[in-house]
């Protein structure tokens, strides 16, 4: 617990304008300083740990294949003028009243389609940003899983297709 307080104090020291004047800093008490800084630090650590970035070894031709983990936040990169295909597993079906829920419906064009016959039927979610440098999230609910994605629009780089094993 002492080492956590030291860590929080170091962060606070770099941001507090009253730190050098002991009598004026309202946060000089160790207990209030620890409680003040604990929540934002934990939130930042949790968010970055949940993000799953694409890797070179994860590509199979033009498809980024992610290993599925419940609660992971998958990063998907898209570009204006290019469609990114989010392919679900064979036989997996969308469920619920709003199975595809994007955060930003104004600057992102999102639709779904299917491929294959009855036994090899596959659902595809197609995403395309309307301009570069926009970020939103996307939640997809299926009969097997719930996918959480962070969609990032860039000027040049995009992922042609994304899927999971």
mmCIF file of C-alpha atoms in Angstrom:
data_model
loop_
_atom_site.group_PDB
_atom_site.id
_atom_site.type_symbol
_atom_site.label_atom_id
_atom_site.label_comp_id
_atom_site.label_asym_id
_atom_site.label_seq_id
_atom_site.Cartn_x
_atom_site.Cartn_y
_atom_site.Cartn_z
ATOM 1 C CA UNK A 1 0.000 0.000 0.000
ATOM 2 C CA UNK A 2 2.860 2.384 0.728
ATOM 3 C CA UNK A 3 4.351 1.889 -2.751
ATOM 4 C CA UNK A 4 0.945 2.671 -4.304
ATOM 5 C CA UNK A 5 0.751 5.893 -2.351
ATOM 6 C CA UNK A 6 4.236 6.856 -3.506
ATOM 7 C CA UNK A 7 3.221 6.208 -7.113
ATOM 8 C CA UNK A 8 0.070 8.301 -6.728
ATOM 9 C CA UNK A 9 2.028 11.064 -5.021
ATOM 10 C CA UNK A 10 4.531 11.209 -7.883
ATOM 11 C CA UNK A 11 1.741 11.568 -10.423
ATOM 12 C CA UNK A 12 -0.019 14.192 -8.332
ATOM 13 C CA UNK A 13 3.217 16.094 -7.745
ATOM 14 C CA UNK A 14 3.661 16.611 -11.481
ATOM 15 C CA UNK A 15 0.109 18.016 -11.863
ATOM 16 C CA UNK A 16 -0.539 20.020 -8.668
ATOM 17 C CA UNK A 17 0.333 23.732 -8.751
ATOM 18 C CA UNK A 18 0.375 23.886 -4.929
ATOM 19 C CA UNK A 19 2.664 20.862 -4.308
ATOM 20 C CA UNK A 20 5.811 22.853 -3.424
ATOM 21 C CA UNK A 21 3.982 25.031 -0.904
ATOM 22 C CA UNK A 22 3.091 22.635 1.925
ATOM 23 C CA UNK A 23 0.628 24.939 3.597
ATOM 24 C CA UNK A 24 -1.467 25.641 0.476
ATOM 25 C CA UNK A 25 -1.718 22.187 -1.175
ATOM 26 C CA UNK A 26 -5.133 20.668 -0.311
ATOM 27 C CA UNK A 27 -3.859 17.146 -1.102
ATOM 28 C CA UNK A 28 -0.780 16.878 1.131
ATOM 29 C CA UNK A 29 -2.479 14.307 3.367
ATOM 30 C CA UNK A 30 -1.410 10.833 2.154
ATOM 31 C CA UNK A 31 -4.808 9.190 2.647
ATOM 32 C CA UNK A 32 -6.768 11.739 0.603
ATOM 33 C CA UNK A 33 -4.077 11.733 -2.095
ATOM 34 C CA UNK A 34 -4.237 7.940 -2.402
ATOM 35 C CA UNK A 35 -8.032 7.938 -2.695
ATOM 36 C CA UNK A 36 -7.993 10.835 -5.151
ATOM 37 C CA UNK A 37 -5.650 9.130 -7.638
ATOM 38 C CA UNK A 38 -6.585 5.457 -7.338
ATOM 39 C CA UNK A 39 -9.655 5.311 -9.615
ATOM 40 C CA UNK A 40 -8.344 7.087 -12.758
ATOM 41 C CA UNK A 41 -5.123 5.038 -12.725
ATOM 42 C CA UNK A 42 -7.026 1.748 -12.531
ATOM 43 C CA UNK A 43 -9.378 2.777 -15.334
ATOM 44 C CA UNK A 44 -6.517 3.665 -17.656
ATOM 45 C CA UNK A 45 -4.722 0.385 -16.994
ATOM 46 C CA UNK A 46 -7.875 -1.676 -17.569
ATOM 47 C CA UNK A 47 -8.669 0.044 -20.897
ATOM 48 C CA UNK A 48 -5.219 -0.433 -22.384
ATOM 49 C CA UNK A 49 -4.966 -4.059 -21.225
ATOM 50 C CA UNK A 50 -8.244 -4.960 -22.936
ATOM 51 C CA UNK A 51 -7.176 -3.627 -26.350
ATOM 52 C CA UNK A 52 -6.079 -6.254 -28.884
ATOM 53 C CA UNK A 53 -3.946 -4.836 -31.709
ATOM 54 C CA UNK A 54 -3.497 -6.495 -35.101
ATOM 55 C CA UNK A 55 -0.223 -8.363 -35.585
ATOM 56 C CA UNK A 56 1.763 -9.367 -38.667
ATOM 57 C CA UNK A 57 1.668 -13.012 -37.631
ATOM 58 C CA UNK A 58 -2.133 -12.842 -37.315
ATOM 59 C CA UNK A 59 -2.706 -12.218 -41.018
ATOM 60 C CA UNK A 60 -3.856 -15.028 -43.284
ATOM 61 C CA UNK A 61 -3.646 -13.484 -46.768
ATOM 62 C CA UNK A 62 -5.673 -10.242 -46.374
ATOM 63 C CA UNK A 63 -7.560 -11.393 -43.261
ATOM 64 C CA UNK A 64 -6.489 -10.432 -39.746
ATOM 65 C CA UNK A 65 -7.437 -13.452 -37.616
ATOM 66 C CA UNK A 66 -7.793 -12.598 -33.934
ATOM 67 C CA UNK A 67 -7.938 -15.230 -31.183
ATOM 68 C CA UNK A 68 -11.259 -14.604 -29.404
ATOM 69 C CA UNK A 69 -11.196 -13.566 -25.745
ATOM 70 C CA UNK A 70 -14.334 -12.566 -23.867
ATOM 71 C CA UNK A 71 -14.257 -8.867 -22.964
ATOM 72 C CA UNK A 72 -11.386 -7.962 -25.315
ATOM 73 C CA UNK A 73 -11.545 -4.718 -27.295
ATOM 74 C CA UNK A 74 -10.409 -5.523 -30.835
ATOM 75 C CA UNK A 75 -8.812 -2.756 -32.889
ATOM 76 C CA UNK A 76 -10.077 -2.441 -36.464
ATOM 77 C CA UNK A 77 -8.515 0.059 -38.874
ATOM 78 C CA UNK A 78 -10.530 1.404 -41.797
ATOM 79 C CA UNK A 79 -10.124 4.075 -44.451
ATOM 80 C CA UNK A 80 -12.579 6.261 -46.402
ATOM 81 C CA UNK A 81 -13.346 4.746 -49.792
ATOM 82 C CA UNK A 82 -12.467 1.213 -48.589
ATOM 83 C CA UNK A 83 -14.783 -1.386 -47.080
ATOM 84 C CA UNK A 84 -13.608 -3.457 -44.128
ATOM 85 C CA UNK A 85 -15.277 -6.858 -43.771
ATOM 86 C CA UNK A 86 -15.872 -8.159 -40.241
ATOM 87 C CA UNK A 87 -16.539 -11.874 -40.822
ATOM 88 C CA UNK A 88 -18.184 -13.935 -38.101
ATOM 89 C CA UNK A 89 -17.683 -17.692 -37.745
ATOM 90 C CA UNK A 90 -19.523 -20.126 -39.984
ATOM 91 C CA UNK A 91 -23.023 -20.813 -38.645
ATOM 92 C CA UNK A 92 -22.900 -17.885 -36.212
ATOM 93 C CA UNK A 93 -26.080 -15.776 -36.314
ATOM 94 C CA UNK A 94 -26.901 -12.250 -35.167
ATOM 95 C CA UNK A 95 -29.363 -12.188 -32.233
ATOM 96 C CA UNK A 96 -31.459 -9.622 -30.413
ATOM 97 C CA UNK A 97 -33.359 -6.545 -31.518
ATOM 98 C CA UNK A 98 -30.215 -4.538 -32.293
ATOM 99 C CA UNK A 99 -27.429 -7.064 -32.811
ATOM 100 C CA UNK A 100 -25.039 -4.585 -34.456
ATOM 101 C CA UNK A 101 -24.657 -1.443 -32.339
ATOM 102 C CA UNK A 102 -22.248 1.250 -33.564
ATOM 103 C CA UNK A 103 -21.359 4.275 -31.469
ATOM 104 C CA UNK A 104 -21.236 6.789 -34.344
ATOM 105 C CA UNK A 105 -23.862 6.230 -37.036
ATOM 106 C CA UNK A 106 -23.284 9.585 -38.758
ATOM 107 C CA UNK A 107 -19.618 9.283 -39.767
ATOM 108 C CA UNK A 108 -19.580 5.491 -40.253
ATOM 109 C CA UNK A 109 -21.529 3.456 -42.819
ATOM 110 C CA UNK A 110 -22.292 0.018 -41.370
ATOM 111 C CA UNK A 111 -24.257 -2.823 -42.943
ATOM 112 C CA UNK A 112 -24.482 -6.590 -42.845
ATOM 113 C CA UNK A 113 -24.738 -9.359 -45.424
ATOM 114 C CA UNK A 114 -24.385 -13.138 -45.655
ATOM 115 C CA UNK A 115 -22.338 -15.519 -47.751
ATOM 116 C CA UNK A 116 -22.435 -19.262 -48.347
ATOM 117 C CA UNK A 117 -25.206 -21.826 -48.351
ATOM 118 C CA UNK A 118 -27.132 -23.306 -45.428
ATOM 119 C CA UNK A 119 -24.266 -25.357 -43.953
ATOM 120 C CA UNK A 120 -21.489 -22.823 -44.608
ATOM 121 C CA UNK A 121 -23.526 -19.649 -44.109
ATOM 122 C CA UNK A 122 -21.429 -16.771 -42.793
ATOM 123 C CA UNK A 123 -22.494 -13.305 -41.575
ATOM 124 C CA UNK A 124 -20.384 -10.300 -42.633
ATOM 125 C CA UNK A 125 -20.538 -6.834 -41.078
ATOM 126 C CA UNK A 126 -19.258 -4.199 -43.525
ATOM 127 C CA UNK A 127 -17.859 -0.929 -42.160
ATOM 128 C CA UNK A 128 -16.685 2.173 -43.987
ATOM 129 C CA UNK A 129 -15.809 5.570 -42.506
ATOM 130 C CA UNK A 130 -16.914 8.713 -44.304
ATOM 131 C CA UNK A 131 -13.722 10.616 -43.417
ATOM 132 C CA UNK A 132 -10.303 9.999 -41.858
ATOM 133 C CA UNK A 133 -9.376 10.427 -38.187
ATOM 134 C CA UNK A 134 -12.669 9.348 -36.634
ATOM 135 C CA UNK A 135 -12.972 6.745 -33.896
ATOM 136 C CA UNK A 136 -16.014 4.870 -32.639
ATOM 137 C CA UNK A 137 -16.906 1.562 -31.065
ATOM 138 C CA UNK A 138 -18.981 -1.334 -32.360
ATOM 139 C CA UNK A 139 -20.714 -4.140 -30.453
ATOM 140 C CA UNK A 140 -21.933 -7.259 -32.260
ATOM 141 C CA UNK A 141 -24.192 -9.756 -30.450
ATOM 142 C CA UNK A 142 -24.419 -13.279 -31.834
ATOM 143 C CA UNK A 143 -25.777 -16.608 -30.664
ATOM 144 C CA UNK A 144 -22.220 -17.615 -29.605
ATOM 145 C CA UNK A 145 -20.346 -14.458 -28.591
ATOM 146 C CA UNK A 146 -20.393 -10.714 -28.051
ATOM 147 C CA UNK A 147 -17.704 -8.857 -29.982
ATOM 148 C CA UNK A 148 -16.411 -5.465 -28.823
ATOM 149 C CA UNK A 149 -14.466 -3.410 -31.362
ATOM 150 C CA UNK A 150 -12.868 -0.021 -31.593
ATOM 151 C CA UNK A 151 -13.061 1.269 -35.163
ATOM 152 C CA UNK A 152 -10.339 3.716 -36.196
ATOM 153 C CA UNK A 153 -10.324 5.593 -39.458
ATOM 154 C CA UNK A 154 -6.979 6.510 -41.013
ATOM 155 C CA UNK A 155 -6.074 8.275 -44.231
ATOM 156 C CA UNK A 156 -4.272 5.336 -45.857
ATOM 157 C CA UNK A 157 -4.095 2.171 -43.758
ATOM 158 C CA UNK A 158 -7.059 -0.172 -43.589
ATOM 159 C CA UNK A 159 -7.796 -3.804 -42.869
ATOM 160 C CA UNK A 160 -9.519 -5.640 -45.713
ATOM 161 C CA UNK A 161 -11.054 -8.282 -43.458
ATOM 162 C CA UNK A 162 -11.170 -9.315 -39.804
ATOM 163 C CA UNK A 163 -12.240 -12.665 -38.327
ATOM 164 C CA UNK A 164 -11.850 -14.761 -35.169
ATOM 165 C CA UNK A 165 -10.864 -18.297 -34.255
#
